[in-house]
Tab-separated table of C-alpha atoms and ligand atoms in Angstrom:
chain	number	residue	atom	x	y	z
A	1	MET	CA	-4.735	-17.802	-1.152
A	2	LYS	CA	-1.193	-18.295	-2.390
A	3	VAL	CA	1.882	-17.166	-0.434
A	4	ASN	CA	2.779	-14.428	-2.878
A	5	GLN	CA	-0.688	-13.239	-3.765
A	6	LEU	CA	-0.652	-9.927	-1.902
A	7	SER	CA	-1.057	-6.679	-3.781
A	8	LYS	CA	2.106	-4.595	-4.123
A	9	ARG	CA	0.635	-2.196	-1.519
A	10	LEU	CA	-0.018	-4.877	1.089
A	11	GLN	CA	3.267	-6.654	0.330
A	12	LYS	CA	5.092	-3.402	1.139
A	13	VAL	CA	3.130	-3.177	4.408
A	14	ALA	CA	4.038	-6.834	5.106
A	15	GLU	CA	7.740	-6.021	4.782
A	16	TYR	CA	7.489	-3.734	7.823
A	17	VAL	CA	5.925	-6.415	10.041
A	18	PRO	CA	8.766	-7.799	12.179
A	19	LYS	CA	9.479	-11.543	12.026
A	20	ASP	CA	7.499	-13.423	14.697
A	21	ALA	CA	5.382	-10.365	15.473
A	22	ARG	CA	2.027	-10.882	17.149
A	23	LEU	CA	-0.075	-8.907	14.719
A	24	ALA	CA	-3.396	-7.103	14.964
A	25	ASP	CA	-4.695	-6.241	11.486
A	26	ILE	CA	-7.575	-3.823	11.957
A	27	GLY	CA	-10.001	-3.465	9.054
A	28	SER	CA	-8.993	-6.888	7.784
A	29	ASP	CA	-11.333	-7.418	4.820
A	30	HIS	CA	-10.588	-10.989	3.586
A	31	ALA	CA	-7.731	-11.234	6.146
A	32	TYR	CA	-5.322	-11.087	3.189
A	33	LEU	CA	-2.445	-9.590	5.146
A	34	PRO	CA	-2.438	-11.922	8.192
A	35	VAL	CA	-3.056	-14.993	6.014
A	36	ALA	CA	-0.205	-14.159	3.606
A	37	LEU	CA	2.212	-13.344	6.445
A	38	THR	CA	1.373	-16.646	8.151
A	39	LEU	CA	1.760	-18.607	4.905
A	40	GLN	CA	5.112	-16.863	4.413
A	41	ASN	CA	6.083	-18.192	7.901
A	42	LYS	CA	6.800	-14.671	9.026
A	43	ILE	CA	4.259	-14.663	11.848
A	44	ASN	CA	2.517	-17.291	13.958
A	45	PHE	CA	-0.239	-15.303	15.604
A	46	ALA	CA	-2.642	-12.648	14.388
A	47	ILE	CA	-5.925	-11.013	15.173
A	48	ALA	CA	-7.956	-9.987	12.134
A	49	GLY	CA	-10.410	-7.318	13.297
A	50	GLU	CA	-13.415	-6.262	11.228
A	51	VAL	CA	-16.382	-4.098	12.105
A	52	VAL	CA	-18.613	-4.924	9.113
A	53	PRO	CA	-20.252	-8.395	9.000
A	54	GLY	CA	-19.612	-9.021	5.245
A	55	PRO	CA	-15.824	-8.498	5.331
A	56	PHE	CA	-15.736	-10.272	8.736
A	57	GLU	CA	-17.315	-13.383	7.143
A	58	ALA	CA	-14.918	-13.091	4.187
A	59	ALA	CA	-11.973	-12.958	6.615
A	60	LYS	CA	-13.231	-16.020	8.514
A	61	LYS	CA	-13.671	-17.922	5.250
A	62	GLN	CA	-10.165	-17.044	4.062
A	63	VAL	CA	-8.620	-18.177	7.359
A	64	ALA	CA	-10.618	-21.442	7.313
A	65	GLU	CA	-9.767	-22.207	3.663
A	66	ASN	CA	-6.098	-21.939	4.568
A	67	ASN	CA	-6.488	-24.040	7.756
A	68	LEU	CA	-5.118	-21.228	9.860
A	69	GLU	CA	-7.797	-21.022	12.582
A	70	GLU	CA	-5.222	-21.902	15.252
A	71	LYS	CA	-2.989	-19.014	14.289
A	72	ILE	CA	-5.379	-16.278	13.148
A	73	ILE	CA	-8.356	-15.233	15.256
A	74	VAL	CA	-10.992	-13.236	13.392
A	75	ARG	CA	-13.031	-10.894	15.589
A	76	LEU	CA	-16.033	-8.739	14.780
A	77	ALA	CA	-15.222	-5.488	16.582
A	78	ASP	CA	-14.837	-1.753	16.149
A	79	GLY	CA	-11.188	-0.786	15.744
A	80	LEU	CA	-8.791	-1.794	18.500
A	81	ALA	CA	-11.638	-3.289	20.553
A	82	ALA	CA	-10.680	-6.445	18.605
A	83	VAL	CA	-7.526	-6.684	20.714
A	84	LYS	CA	-7.339	-8.222	24.214
A	85	GLU	CA	-4.488	-7.667	26.644
A	86	SER	CA	-3.747	-11.406	26.642
A	87	ASP	CA	-3.092	-11.253	22.861
A	88	ASN	CA	0.257	-9.562	23.608
A	89	ILE	CA	0.198	-7.754	20.300
A	90	SER	CA	3.552	-6.402	19.088
A	91	ALA	CA	2.510	-4.916	15.733
A	92	VAL	CA	-0.652	-3.233	14.492
A	93	THR	CA	-1.520	-2.743	10.825
A	94	ILE	CA	-4.356	-0.427	9.758
A	95	CYS	CA	-4.467	-0.100	6.000
A	96	GLY	CA	-6.595	0.998	3.066
A	97	MET	CA	-8.663	3.649	4.896
A	98	GLY	CA	-8.576	7.412	5.158
A	99	GLY	CA	-5.978	8.884	7.500
A	100	VAL	CA	-8.670	10.499	9.644
A	101	LEU	CA	-10.404	7.153	10.207
A	102	ILE	CA	-7.075	5.499	11.083
A	103	ARG	CA	-6.357	8.371	13.487
A	104	ASP	CA	-9.794	7.987	15.102
A	105	ILE	CA	-9.314	4.216	15.485
A	106	LEU	CA	-5.969	4.822	17.221
A	107	GLN	CA	-7.412	7.575	19.404
A	108	SER	CA	-10.442	5.524	20.532
A	109	GLY	CA	-8.281	2.452	21.160
A	110	LYS	CA	-5.394	4.251	22.845
A	111	ASP	CA	-5.908	2.414	26.131
A	112	VAL	CA	-5.539	-0.943	24.394
A	113	LEU	CA	-2.035	-0.058	23.189
A	114	SER	CA	0.863	-0.695	25.589
A	115	GLY	CA	3.098	1.663	23.635
A	116	ASP	CA	5.520	-1.134	22.692
A	117	GLU	CA	3.728	-2.011	19.454
A	118	ARG	CA	5.007	-1.057	16.033
A	119	LEU	CA	2.287	0.744	14.079
A	120	ILE	CA	2.255	0.170	10.323
A	121	LEU	CA	-0.311	2.459	8.770
A	122	GLN	CA	-1.376	2.916	5.184
A	123	PRO	CA	-3.716	5.882	4.829
A	124	ASN	CA	-5.281	6.447	1.407
A	125	VAL	CA	-5.625	10.195	2.088
A	126	ALA	CA	-5.107	12.676	4.983
A	127	GLU	CA	-1.579	11.513	5.782
A	128	ARG	CA	-0.842	14.855	7.502
A	129	GLN	CA	-3.640	14.446	10.053
A	130	LEU	CA	-2.432	10.938	10.868
A	131	ARG	CA	1.213	12.017	11.282
A	132	THR	CA	0.042	14.852	13.532
A	133	TRP	CA	-1.731	12.367	15.821
A	134	LEU	CA	1.385	10.184	15.943
A	135	VAL	CA	3.571	13.095	16.968
A	136	GLU	CA	1.072	14.366	19.541
A	137	ASN	CA	1.065	10.880	21.022
A	138	LYS	CA	4.862	10.682	21.193
A	139	TYR	CA	5.454	8.295	18.316
A	140	GLU	CA	8.538	8.538	16.160
A	141	ILE	CA	8.159	7.939	12.423
A	142	ILE	CA	10.840	5.319	11.884
A	143	ASP	CA	10.155	4.539	8.234
A	144	GLU	CA	7.979	5.669	5.346
A	145	ALA	CA	7.337	4.410	1.837
A	146	ILE	CA	5.495	5.695	-1.192
A	147	ILE	CA	4.444	3.291	-3.908
A	148	ARG	CA	2.281	3.238	-7.023
A	149	GLU	CA	-0.150	0.496	-7.967
A	150	ASN	CA	-3.011	0.537	-10.472
A	151	HIS	CA	-2.471	4.264	-11.184
A	152	LYS	CA	-2.844	5.161	-7.492
A	153	THR	CA	-0.236	6.407	-5.059
A	154	TYR	CA	-0.082	4.984	-1.529
A	155	GLU	CA	1.946	6.053	1.478
A	156	ILE	CA	2.965	3.758	4.317
A	157	ILE	CA	3.955	5.153	7.700
A	158	VAL	CA	5.803	3.065	10.284
A	159	ALA	CA	5.885	4.421	13.832
A	160	GLU	CA	7.110	3.376	17.250
A	161	LYS	CA	7.147	5.099	20.594
A	162	GLY	CA	10.670	6.262	21.086
A	163	ASN	CA	12.737	9.353	21.264
A	164	ALA	CA	10.809	12.602	21.429
A	165	VAL	CA	11.099	13.927	17.894
A	166	SER	CA	9.776	17.251	16.741
A	167	TYR	CA	8.597	17.616	13.174
A	168	SER	CA	7.825	20.841	11.332
A	169	ASP	CA	4.389	21.416	9.758
A	170	LYS	CA	6.073	20.912	6.413
A	171	ASP	CA	7.493	17.523	7.505
A	172	LEU	CA	4.042	16.423	8.677
A	173	PHE	CA	2.578	17.498	5.349
A	174	PHE	CA	5.071	15.703	3.083
A	175	GLY	CA	6.320	12.994	5.436
A	176	PRO	CA	9.649	13.609	7.228
A	177	LEU	CA	11.426	10.690	5.546
A	178	LEU	CA	9.683	10.925	2.172
A	179	ILE	CA	10.755	14.564	1.816
A	180	GLU	CA	14.353	13.562	2.557
A	181	GLU	CA	14.320	10.833	-0.068
A	182	LYS	CA	12.227	12.635	-2.723
A	183	ASN	CA	11.957	9.575	-4.938
A	184	PRO	CA	10.343	9.743	-8.418
A	185	ILE	CA	6.912	8.616	-7.133
A	186	PHE	CA	6.979	11.377	-4.510
A	187	ILE	CA	7.851	13.966	-7.180
A	188	GLN	CA	5.079	12.681	-9.443
A	189	LYS	CA	2.539	12.821	-6.592
A	190	TRP	CA	3.401	16.410	-5.680
A	191	ASN	CA	3.495	17.630	-9.295
A	192	HIS	CA	-0.031	16.300	-9.637
A	193	LYS	CA	-1.110	17.803	-6.281
A	194	LEU	CA	0.321	21.169	-7.257
A	195	GLU	CA	-1.899	21.396	-10.325
A	196	LYS	CA	-4.928	20.255	-8.331
A	197	SER	CA	-4.264	22.670	-5.458
A	198	LYS	CA	-3.845	25.624	-7.846
A	199	SER	CA	-7.198	24.903	-9.424
A	200	ILE	CA	-8.863	24.515	-5.986
A	201	LEU	CA	-7.344	27.850	-4.960
A	202	THR	CA	-8.823	29.596	-8.005
A	203	ASN	CA	-12.256	28.183	-7.122
A	204	LEU	CA	-11.913	29.139	-3.452
A	205	LYS	CA	-11.048	32.715	-4.360
A	206	GLN	CA	-14.140	32.944	-6.546
A	207	GLY	CA	-16.350	31.500	-3.792
A	208	GLN	CA	-17.095	32.082	-0.124
A	209	ALA	CA	-13.987	30.491	1.396
A	210	THR	CA	-12.507	31.988	4.561
A	211	ASP	CA	-9.191	33.880	4.423
A	212	GLN	CA	-7.773	31.219	6.731
A	213	LYS	CA	-8.622	28.421	4.285
A	214	ILE	CA	-7.145	30.367	1.374
A	215	HIS	CA	-4.011	31.199	3.352
A	216	ARG	CA	-3.538	27.535	4.327
A	217	LEU	CA	-3.773	26.423	0.694
A	218	GLU	CA	-1.421	29.195	-0.468
A	219	THR	CA	1.124	28.050	2.120
A	220	GLU	CA	0.837	24.446	0.932
A	221	ILE	CA	1.252	25.503	-2.705
A	222	ALA	CA	4.366	27.494	-1.785
A	223	TRP	CA	5.798	24.454	0.053
A	224	ILE	CA	5.127	22.164	-2.911
A	225	GLN	CA	6.737	24.629	-5.328
A	226	GLU	CA	9.770	24.902	-3.038
A	227	VAL	CA	10.183	21.124	-2.756
A	228	LEU	CA	9.802	20.604	-6.513
A	229	ALA	CA	12.195	23.496	-7.281
A	230	ASP	CA	14.817	21.981	-4.924
A	231	GLU	CA	14.509	18.753	-6.868
A	232	SER	CA	15.056	20.315	-10.294
A	233	ASN	CA	18.181	22.232	-9.136
B	1	SAM	N1	-6.998	-3.505	5.250
B	1	SAM	C1	-7.436	-4.046	3.982
B	1	SAM	C2	-6.588	-3.523	2.878
B	1	SAM	O1	-5.777	-2.615	3.116
B	1	SAM	O2	-6.683	-4.029	1.756
B	1	SAM	C3	-8.900	-3.708	3.718
B	1	SAM	C4	-9.155	-2.263	3.388
B	1	SAM	S1	-10.864	-1.945	3.230
B	1	SAM	C5	-10.906	-0.674	2.082
B	1	SAM	C6	-11.219	-1.170	4.784
B	1	SAM	C7	-11.824	-2.151	5.769
B	1	SAM	O3	-11.817	-1.562	7.054
B	1	SAM	C8	-13.257	-2.494	5.448
B	1	SAM	O4	-13.416	-3.883	5.401
B	1	SAM	C9	-14.038	-1.879	6.607
B	1	SAM	O5	-15.186	-2.618	6.945
B	1	SAM	C10	-13.011	-1.889	7.715
B	1	SAM	N2	-13.211	-0.919	8.784
B	1	SAM	C11	-13.565	0.380	8.664
B	1	SAM	N3	-13.664	0.970	9.872
B	1	SAM	C12	-13.341	0.016	10.786
B	1	SAM	C13	-13.275	-0.009	12.212
B	1	SAM	N4	-13.557	1.056	12.937
B	1	SAM	N5	-12.918	-1.171	12.801
B	1	SAM	C14	-12.643	-2.279	12.073
B	1	SAM	N6	-12.709	-2.313	10.727
B	1	SAM	C15	-13.048	-1.184	10.091
């Protein structure tokens, strides 16, 4: 692997990893992120955790090919079970999965976390559910990014335990910092979502959906319209 070979998505994640962090990359298919960060001399220690044997072997191979076995330990484990107390982890990355899976990994591994780690999370979907878990567990969202790569939109959420912050449902839905910034990728994402949500609503109304489900979607559509209208004013 070459130093600058990361995808745009993972390079953005890498930017949020503090210099000299002791990193746990959970779901580390090919160990791309820890290997690139080590080659960039940004970190000196990482755990690459993988639960599936194929990607685990791929991660081990990548680490060996780059002669980084002394700096990156690859472990076959479910979620945060890859981390030991003696690893003294200061940053955790969990990327390229659904937000619900990331949330479940954090929830099941809660006892492994000291609370001092920076979490850098890149959910492919279900960002709201993940932000809700963070808030319920007293994390503050300290940074967020939205990027586009290969015609897909990705969000990155950076959280640390800190000041008790309360977020509205709308903030959790859009991302408290993304909604402040409203950059062109954010606007594009929500224009697209608006069309999709309207068509889902039409189908729900013709089917057997509960009033609660319909009401929830109507609320979300109203929020999206409000945010997009604010932007065009
Ligand atoms: N993190 C890399 C990225 O962002 O490019 C790889 C993403 S890949 C789509 C998701 C990886 O997470 C897969 O290799 C999968 O086996 C792994 N994974 C899923 N659930 C996991 C869990 N509970 N613990 C560890 N790894 C997991």
